Amino acid sequence: MTNFAKNILCIGAGYVGGPTMAMIAHKCPQYKVTVVDINHEKIAQWNSDRLPVYEPGLDEIVRAARGRNLFFETDVERCVREASIIFVAVNTPTKAYGAGAGMAADLQYWEKTARQIREAADSPKIVIEKCTIPVKTALAMEKILSSAYGSVRFDVISNPEFLAEGTAMRDLEFPDRVLVGSRETGQGLKARREVVDIYANWVPRERIIESSIWSSELSKLVANAFLAQRISSINAVSALCEKTDADVREVARAIGLDSRLGSRFLNASVGFGGSCFKKDILNLVYLCRSYGLSEVADYWEGVVKINEYQKERFVLTMLSAMFNTLAGKRIALFGFAFKADTGDTRDTPALCIAKSLVEERAEVVVTDPKALENARADLAGVERVAYEIDPYKAARGCDAIAVMTEWKLYAELDYERIYASMAKPAFIFDGRNILDHERLFEIGFNVFSIGKTPMAHA
Ligand code: NAD
Ligand code: UGA
């Protein structure tokens, strides 16, 4: 049997646990890395040729490390006993019940994990918060862990994950920064160093930053809030552009070249989606309210409100452009994933748009290169929705196309061919501003994009 320098465990084999541990195993062949999950089906998929998560570059790394120093398992108790360093990457969704419903983080999964660790551990463990949680959660984790009858020592570390889906492997290999927070006691600092040492195998030391545990926990929520705030800011401006003949892409370019602002995350869109932005901001809002900071809470809540407004606005634009009725009209949704290069559809704007269109009695055809299976599950029971992998077939006979996801392939389609196959007048609503609008107008489409005066034929 190989003797590994460290025995690392991750509880939770989702979008974060799987790719993050695959990267550690890839970069550190001297460590044994195990990922455990209560979902047996998911673990079977991780052990198969069809991984449960689609990320460019992930398959290759998993294939090379699996069975060598990367293992996917279901026996949580045994895995906890064997590991000395335990990452916790379980889900922390928005609470759907009781106090704080619709706002607070639902901490039942991580709390259960803390109890599982406490019950199974018979030697010291470093327990790492990888999931996104409210600031001060480590305190609760420490209390649960230290209420064991035995004398096992636990050190809780905060090491939030900043990867974005679709670019997860690149983000993990070349992170802007890795953040490790701990208690600032002798023992806390020692545990912090152990975690820093793992990343130091491939991340330049100056990119590994250390802080108090509370700053680390809070930084994760604040990072997501700032990113989402930029999108809501440019989306708010897009509404004004549409009223004033300005072009939001030109405005974004002009402000983004100011080095104090930077050019990234200024793409106006149909709205941000994904499992985290909305949930993490609502969590931040709830925290602020619970500390009596209502003005601060209102400020951040505005980011989510603008996002909802942007999605509603998109459907209203479609409705008014198409002569105030969508009943019986066929509309192809180009893309269902919440962003390109992922099959993830959690909180995707496409879901909300699809449902609104169906409420208007439209016939919806969904196409997406990676997310059709999830789209089917998300829209189960919703009538008047069809699914088609081929965008050309999806658009055939349609009155309109609405681009929901910025998949590169949608910018490269033959729109003359598509136009010829559609009902007339034909409309395109580009919810991601990825198409060549002038060219589409020349072909004959009525073109509606985000933050730009519509181009409609008389
Ligand atoms: P996910 O739902 O994809 O995966 C979570 C996994 O944890 C599930 O497979 C679930 O079965 C498992 N799990 C739950 N309770 C368990 C238990 N007691 N024992 C073993 N396994 C258990 O979630 P995710 O997207 O990977 O997110 C995990 C955390 O990371 C969240 O807090 C999220 O906010 C944060 N995060 C996510 C991303 C992202 O891009 N998805 C990025 C950064 C941070
Ligand atoms: C986001 C953050 O970028 C990660 O740093 C963070 O770790 C992660 O949340 C998390 O905590 O889960 P992710 O949601 O995977 O990552 O993807 P993003 O690239 O941030 O995109 C989020 C949404 O915003 C997508 O719907 C995307 O299309 C949209 N977006 C992004 C815009 O509408 N405009 C932009 O300019 C950028």
XYZ file of C-alpha atoms and ligand atoms in Angstrom:
539
model
C 0.000 0.000 0.000
C 1.243 3.498 -0.879
C 2.175 5.703 2.035
C 0.683 9.117 1.449
C 2.045 12.296 3.080
C -1.441 13.521 3.961
C -4.865 11.950 4.006
C -7.369 14.542 2.811
C -11.133 14.103 2.747
C -13.849 16.242 1.214
C -17.449 15.797 2.316
C -19.729 16.738 -0.579
C -19.032 15.635 -4.172
C -20.786 18.487 -5.976
C -19.631 21.284 -8.267
C -17.101 22.428 -5.666
C -16.031 19.203 -3.914
C -15.394 17.200 -7.104
C -13.318 19.685 -9.153
C -11.474 21.132 -6.133
C -10.330 17.760 -4.879
C -9.487 16.606 -8.406
C -7.125 19.588 -8.664
C -5.489 18.871 -5.290
C -5.019 15.209 -6.277
C -3.614 16.263 -9.660
C -1.132 18.745 -8.201
C -0.199 16.718 -5.121
C 0.327 13.047 -5.984
C 1.923 12.662 -2.540
C -1.501 13.141 -0.877
C -4.406 10.747 -0.770
C -7.584 12.650 -1.614
C -11.013 11.130 -1.021
C -14.376 12.651 -1.846
C -17.390 11.276 -0.032
C -21.092 11.914 -0.541
C -24.352 10.551 0.837
C -25.688 10.530 -2.703
C -24.606 7.072 -3.897
C -25.705 7.690 -7.465
C -23.476 10.757 -7.709
C -20.493 8.815 -6.389
C -21.160 6.063 -8.946
C -21.088 8.749 -11.652
C -17.787 10.138 -10.332
C -16.434 6.603 -10.637
C -17.753 6.216 -14.188
C -16.910 7.678 -17.603
C -19.798 10.137 -17.317
C -18.981 12.558 -14.490
C -21.907 14.322 -12.770
C -20.313 17.734 -13.419
C -19.365 19.103 -16.831
C -16.274 21.341 -16.676
C -13.741 21.764 -19.483
C -10.560 19.894 -18.469
C -12.120 18.011 -15.539
C -12.510 14.615 -17.208
C -8.817 14.351 -18.079
C -7.659 15.170 -14.562
C -10.133 12.806 -12.910
C -9.257 9.998 -15.316
C -5.535 10.346 -14.560
C -5.792 10.621 -10.759
C -8.735 8.340 -9.993
C -7.637 5.116 -8.309
C -4.088 6.513 -7.930
C -4.546 9.168 -5.238
C -8.134 10.306 -5.892
C -11.044 8.242 -4.608
C -14.816 8.693 -4.586
C -16.619 6.898 -1.765
C -19.868 6.687 0.182
C -18.790 5.516 3.661
C -18.609 8.871 5.462
C -17.762 7.400 8.865
C -14.777 5.374 7.721
C -13.463 8.177 5.521
C -13.652 10.635 8.437
C -11.771 8.238 10.690
C -8.981 7.827 8.158
C -8.481 11.497 7.236
C -6.609 14.189 9.156
C -7.781 17.122 7.008
C -11.480 17.370 6.153
C -12.945 19.860 3.688
C -16.685 20.402 3.969
C -18.263 21.296 0.608
C -21.901 20.436 1.189
C -24.748 22.521 -0.169
C -25.930 25.600 1.739
C -29.083 26.654 -0.123
C -31.480 29.426 0.814
C -33.733 28.312 3.642
C -37.202 27.466 2.364
C -39.013 27.193 5.705
C -39.398 28.773 9.143
C -37.517 31.841 10.382
C -35.554 33.527 7.603
C -37.352 31.534 4.885
C -36.356 32.804 1.433
C -33.376 34.743 2.829
C -31.171 32.948 5.358
C -28.794 30.087 4.522
C -30.123 26.622 5.283
C -27.359 25.196 7.431
C -28.867 21.771 8.061
C -26.432 19.952 5.743
C -23.228 21.397 7.129
C -24.495 20.964 10.689
C -25.224 17.322 10.020
C -21.705 17.027 8.623
C -20.202 18.542 11.783
C -22.063 15.980 13.870
C -20.962 13.135 11.568
C -17.344 14.231 11.933
C -17.645 14.455 15.708
C -19.230 10.983 15.985
C -16.683 9.240 13.761
C -13.427 11.015 14.690
C -10.973 9.246 16.981
C -7.906 11.388 16.175
C -7.268 15.161 15.709
C -8.783 16.739 12.603
C -8.554 20.010 10.755
C -12.066 20.795 9.539
C -12.213 23.245 6.647
C -15.254 25.278 5.678
C -15.189 25.127 1.876
C -18.872 25.864 1.500
C -20.207 29.404 1.598
C -21.716 30.134 4.988
C -22.748 33.144 7.083
C -19.969 34.887 9.008
C -19.577 33.373 12.503
C -20.578 29.877 11.363
C -17.175 28.574 12.484
C -18.189 29.394 16.042
C -21.178 27.063 15.786
C -19.036 24.419 14.078
C -16.479 24.604 16.896
C -19.215 24.293 19.507
C -20.696 21.201 17.885
C -17.302 19.577 17.395
C -16.044 20.344 20.890
C -19.158 18.949 22.536
C -17.817 15.420 22.000
C -17.291 13.264 25.082
C -13.796 12.242 24.084
C -10.779 14.505 23.902
C -10.328 14.654 20.117
C -8.956 18.018 18.994
C -10.631 19.861 16.111
C -9.396 23.035 14.426
C -11.856 24.846 12.200
C -10.445 26.719 9.206
C -12.229 28.894 6.667
C -11.067 28.387 3.071
C -13.853 29.671 0.830
C -13.930 28.638 -2.809
C -13.924 31.325 -5.517
C -14.115 29.156 -8.642
C -16.692 30.016 -11.279
C -18.469 27.286 -13.194
C -17.374 26.735 -16.761
C -13.850 27.883 -15.876
C -13.485 25.873 -12.680
C -10.325 24.008 -13.640
C -8.505 27.141 -14.791
C -9.666 29.023 -11.693
C -8.391 26.215 -9.493
C -5.067 25.884 -11.265
C -4.371 29.620 -11.494
C -6.435 31.245 -8.753
C -6.407 35.034 -8.309
C -5.995 34.224 -4.654
C -6.568 31.463 -2.122
C -7.916 32.630 1.208
C -7.208 30.775 4.447
C -8.654 32.093 7.684
C -8.203 30.700 11.165
C -8.361 31.520 14.832
C -5.280 33.559 15.663
C -4.111 31.268 18.453
C -0.994 29.097 18.382
C -3.032 26.023 17.499
C -5.195 27.946 14.999
C -2.136 29.309 13.198
C -0.585 25.839 13.072
C -3.714 24.426 11.423
C -3.771 27.406 9.040
C -0.197 26.606 7.971
C -1.152 22.991 7.183
C -3.847 24.213 4.811
C -1.581 26.875 3.267
C 1.000 24.121 2.652
C -1.469 22.150 0.534
C -2.041 25.060 -1.873
C 1.620 26.069 -1.843
C 2.240 22.945 -3.951
C 1.113 24.907 -7.011
C -0.160 28.369 -6.046
C 2.482 31.136 -5.779
C 2.910 32.030 -2.114
C 1.921 35.693 -2.621
C -1.456 34.567 -3.913
C -2.227 32.616 -0.754
C -3.604 35.145 1.665
C -4.240 34.621 5.347
C -6.697 36.320 7.640
C -8.820 35.929 10.736
C -11.523 33.321 10.401
C -14.314 35.928 10.489
C -12.775 38.073 7.730
C -12.381 34.963 5.625
C -15.991 33.847 6.065
C -17.308 37.327 5.332
C -15.000 37.914 2.337
C -16.666 35.109 0.414
C -20.157 36.609 0.756
C -18.834 40.074 -0.024
C -16.912 38.909 -3.120
C -20.075 37.423 -4.615
C -22.104 40.489 -3.627
C -19.617 42.822 -5.379
C -19.543 40.687 -8.538
C -23.329 40.519 -8.726
C -23.553 44.228 -7.953
C -21.522 45.030 -11.069
C -23.906 43.013 -13.220
C -26.958 44.669 -11.668
C -25.332 48.073 -12.120
C -24.723 47.554 -15.838
C -28.150 45.934 -16.248
C -29.771 48.959 -14.608
C -27.866 51.160 -17.053
C -29.033 48.935 -19.947
C -32.640 49.922 -19.217
C -31.676 53.597 -19.443
C -29.715 52.981 -22.679
C -32.813 51.493 -24.299
C -34.692 54.733 -23.539
C -31.958 57.091 -24.678
C -30.415 55.576 -27.845
C -27.167 54.885 -26.001
C -25.530 51.456 -26.437
C -24.713 49.658 -23.194
C -21.719 47.887 -24.759
C -20.194 51.230 -25.662
C -20.902 52.558 -22.186
C -19.392 49.427 -20.586
C -16.280 49.788 -22.740
C -15.897 53.447 -21.887
C -16.170 52.942 -18.147
C -14.327 49.612 -18.073
C -11.143 51.142 -19.484
C -10.863 53.188 -16.310
C -8.286 51.109 -14.488
C -10.022 51.883 -11.200
C -13.136 50.093 -12.465
C -11.765 47.357 -14.744
C -13.535 45.820 -17.717
C -14.714 42.454 -16.439
C -18.224 41.617 -15.281
C -19.770 44.460 -17.230
C -21.697 42.361 -19.753
C -25.310 43.447 -19.626
C -27.563 40.406 -19.806
C -30.999 38.989 -19.264
C -29.912 38.683 -15.612
C -27.418 36.738 -13.565
C -28.195 33.172 -12.558
C -26.444 30.286 -10.876
C -26.733 28.686 -7.510
C -24.819 31.302 -5.567
C -25.185 35.012 -6.339
C -28.803 35.349 -5.304
C -28.524 32.988 -2.357
C -25.344 34.593 -1.028
C -26.650 38.157 -1.335
C -29.898 37.222 0.376
C -27.832 35.585 3.078
C -25.822 38.825 3.441
C -29.046 40.845 3.556
C -30.439 38.560 6.248
C -27.248 38.838 8.282
C -27.308 42.655 8.077
C -30.967 42.732 9.147
C -30.282 40.390 12.034
C -27.529 42.773 13.242
C -29.970 45.713 12.966
C -28.267 47.183 9.874
C -31.411 47.775 7.829
C -29.914 50.461 5.516
C -27.032 48.149 4.637
C -29.464 45.284 4.076
C -31.636 47.422 1.762
C -28.570 48.497 -0.220
C -27.571 44.910 -1.035
C -31.132 43.742 -1.557
C -31.311 46.238 -4.441
C -28.839 44.064 -6.383
C -31.290 41.148 -6.341
C -34.288 43.370 -7.081
C -32.667 44.783 -10.230
C -31.914 41.240 -11.350
C -35.564 40.214 -11.017
C -36.574 43.425 -12.817
C -34.195 42.656 -15.692
C -35.757 39.234 -16.282
C -39.302 40.650 -16.140
C -38.293 43.464 -18.475
C -36.972 40.958 -21.011
C -40.320 39.168 -21.265
C -42.229 42.459 -21.454
C -39.977 43.559 -24.326
C -40.764 40.317 -26.161
C -44.455 40.775 -25.556
C -44.655 44.357 -26.764
C -42.376 43.695 -29.784
C -44.538 40.777 -30.872
C -47.752 42.824 -31.023
C -48.736 42.279 -27.381
C -49.613 38.633 -27.720
C -47.465 35.535 -27.531
C -50.391 33.095 -27.486
C -49.753 30.234 -29.887
C -46.411 31.681 -31.022
C -43.391 29.393 -31.159
C -40.299 30.684 -29.410
C -36.918 28.965 -29.395
C -34.788 29.495 -26.299
C -31.142 29.314 -27.346
C -29.467 28.042 -24.197
C -30.790 26.983 -20.823
C -27.621 26.776 -18.694
C -27.102 29.784 -16.400
C -23.880 30.576 -18.290
C -21.790 29.056 -21.080
C -19.578 25.983 -20.687
C -21.650 24.386 -17.972
C -24.677 22.112 -17.870
C -25.771 23.696 -14.586
C -29.210 25.278 -14.654
C -29.589 26.242 -10.997
C -31.433 29.561 -10.782
C -30.909 30.082 -14.503
C -32.708 33.126 -15.933
C -33.901 30.820 -18.755
C -36.183 28.968 -16.342
C -37.974 32.105 -15.270
C -38.241 33.330 -18.884
C -39.533 29.931 -20.117
C -42.214 29.875 -17.423
C -43.303 33.452 -18.171
C -43.548 32.684 -21.898
C -45.640 29.590 -21.212
C -47.896 31.697 -18.967
C -48.394 33.932 -22.013
C -49.487 30.740 -23.830
C -46.437 30.619 -26.103
C -45.010 27.296 -27.349
C -41.423 27.078 -26.135
C -38.634 25.016 -27.713
C -35.541 24.706 -25.526
C -32.139 23.965 -26.998
C -28.782 23.744 -25.196
C -25.637 21.725 -25.930
C -25.104 20.592 -22.311
C -28.139 21.414 -20.211
C -31.113 19.755 -21.917
C -31.389 17.003 -19.312
C -31.475 19.554 -16.489
C -33.902 21.739 -18.457
C -36.261 18.774 -18.745
C -36.088 18.185 -15.000
C -36.534 21.894 -14.167
C -39.564 22.223 -16.461
C -41.115 18.842 -15.626
C -44.891 19.184 -15.621
C -44.837 22.486 -17.535
C -46.924 22.111 -20.697
C -46.174 23.493 -24.163
C -42.391 22.994 -23.871
C -40.348 20.895 -26.317
C -36.620 20.042 -26.230
C -34.276 19.871 -29.195
C -30.496 19.578 -29.154
C -30.052 20.957 -32.714
C -30.522 24.767 -32.751
C -31.464 24.728 -36.453
C -34.297 22.283 -35.781
C -35.287 24.198 -32.642
C -35.713 27.436 -34.610
C -37.611 25.858 -37.516
C -41.125 27.292 -37.763
C -40.543 29.630 -34.796
C -41.694 33.246 -34.619
C -38.809 34.221 -32.368
C -35.470 33.172 -30.935
C -34.387 34.315 -27.481
C -30.717 33.859 -26.598
C -30.496 32.839 -22.944
C -26.935 31.536 -22.665
C -23.743 32.957 -24.195
C -22.663 29.650 -25.795
C -20.114 30.449 -28.470
C -21.852 28.138 -30.922
C -24.900 30.436 -31.058
C -22.776 33.277 -32.397
C -21.462 30.994 -35.149
C -24.717 29.660 -36.598
C -25.884 30.271 -40.167
C -28.620 32.810 -39.476
C -29.624 33.101 -43.115
C -30.548 29.451 -43.049
C -32.327 29.938 -39.715
C -34.240 32.986 -40.980
C -35.415 31.090 -44.057
C -36.887 28.352 -41.846
C -38.790 30.661 -39.465
C -42.286 32.181 -39.490
C -42.379 35.854 -40.568
C -41.947 38.443 -39.243
C -39.026 36.789 -37.451
C -37.660 38.161 -34.176
C -34.422 37.716 -32.285
C -34.081 38.743 -28.651
C -30.421 38.574 -27.743
C -30.378 38.277 -23.950
C -26.570 38.030 -23.953
C -25.542 40.503 -26.644
C -23.417 37.876 -28.402
C -24.830 38.086 -31.936
C -23.989 40.376 -34.840
C -27.098 42.546 -34.651
C -26.467 44.601 -37.809
C -25.998 41.455 -39.873
C -29.159 39.876 -38.428
C -31.130 43.014 -39.274
C -29.802 42.892 -42.839
C -30.923 39.268 -43.122
C -34.450 40.372 -42.205
C -34.760 39.773 -38.472
C -36.267 42.282 -36.082
C -33.476 42.502 -33.541
C -33.857 43.289 -29.858
C -30.786 43.213 -27.662
C -30.007 44.333 -24.129
C -29.289 48.030 -23.658
C -29.555 49.093 -27.288
C -32.251 50.682 -29.444
C -34.216 47.873 -31.146
C -33.725 47.332 -34.894
C -37.173 46.630 -36.296
C -38.286 46.560 -39.927
C -41.173 48.871 -40.690
P -23.753 20.733 -4.733
O -25.196 20.682 -4.382
O -23.329 20.556 -6.143
O -22.972 19.625 -3.879
C -23.145 19.439 -2.529
C -23.035 17.946 -2.235
O -23.017 17.729 -0.812
C -24.227 17.127 -2.764
O -23.743 16.149 -3.658
C -24.837 16.501 -1.513
O -25.344 15.198 -1.717
C -23.656 16.480 -0.563
N -24.008 16.381 0.837
C -24.946 17.083 1.537
N -24.958 16.683 2.832
C -24.015 15.721 2.963
C -23.541 14.931 4.055
N -24.045 15.076 5.270
N -22.565 14.046 3.835
C -22.047 13.885 2.592
N -22.435 14.607 1.522
C -23.418 15.515 1.697
O -23.203 22.113 -4.165
P -21.970 22.978 -4.736
O -22.402 23.778 -5.908
O -20.782 22.099 -4.843
O -21.777 24.019 -3.534
C -21.252 23.611 -2.300
C -20.920 24.849 -1.489
O -19.894 25.597 -2.157
C -22.076 25.836 -1.308
O -21.958 26.415 -0.045
C -21.839 26.874 -2.386
O -22.362 28.136 -2.027
C -20.323 26.940 -2.416
N -19.743 27.359 -3.701
C -20.256 26.889 -4.885
C -19.659 27.251 -6.087
C -20.189 26.777 -7.410
O -19.683 27.232 -8.438
N -21.160 25.885 -7.482
C -18.518 28.065 -6.076
C -18.010 28.501 -4.854
C -18.638 28.127 -3.668
C -19.718 33.020 -9.185
C -18.413 33.781 -8.902
O -17.915 34.331 -10.125
C -17.375 32.843 -8.300
O -16.199 33.585 -7.958
C -17.954 32.194 -7.054
O -17.035 31.275 -6.503
C -19.226 31.482 -7.410
O -20.161 32.412 -7.989
C -19.923 30.870 -6.236
O -19.734 31.282 -5.117
O -20.718 29.981 -6.531
P -20.573 31.423 -11.108
O -21.922 31.715 -10.533
O -20.204 30.013 -11.334
O -19.440 32.054 -10.180
O -20.424 32.166 -12.517
P -20.191 33.700 -12.941
O -19.231 33.719 -14.039
O -19.930 34.565 -11.783
O -21.607 34.087 -13.554
C -22.759 34.225 -12.739
C -23.906 34.750 -13.573
O -23.683 36.110 -13.948
C -24.120 33.987 -14.885
O -25.500 33.850 -15.123
C -23.476 34.893 -15.910
O -23.978 34.709 -17.207
C -23.838 36.248 -15.347
N -22.948 37.345 -15.813
C -21.625 37.320 -15.546
C -23.504 38.437 -16.496
O -24.728 38.484 -16.730
N -22.672 39.446 -16.895
C -21.336 39.429 -16.631
O -20.649 40.397 -17.013
C -20.804 38.347 -15.934
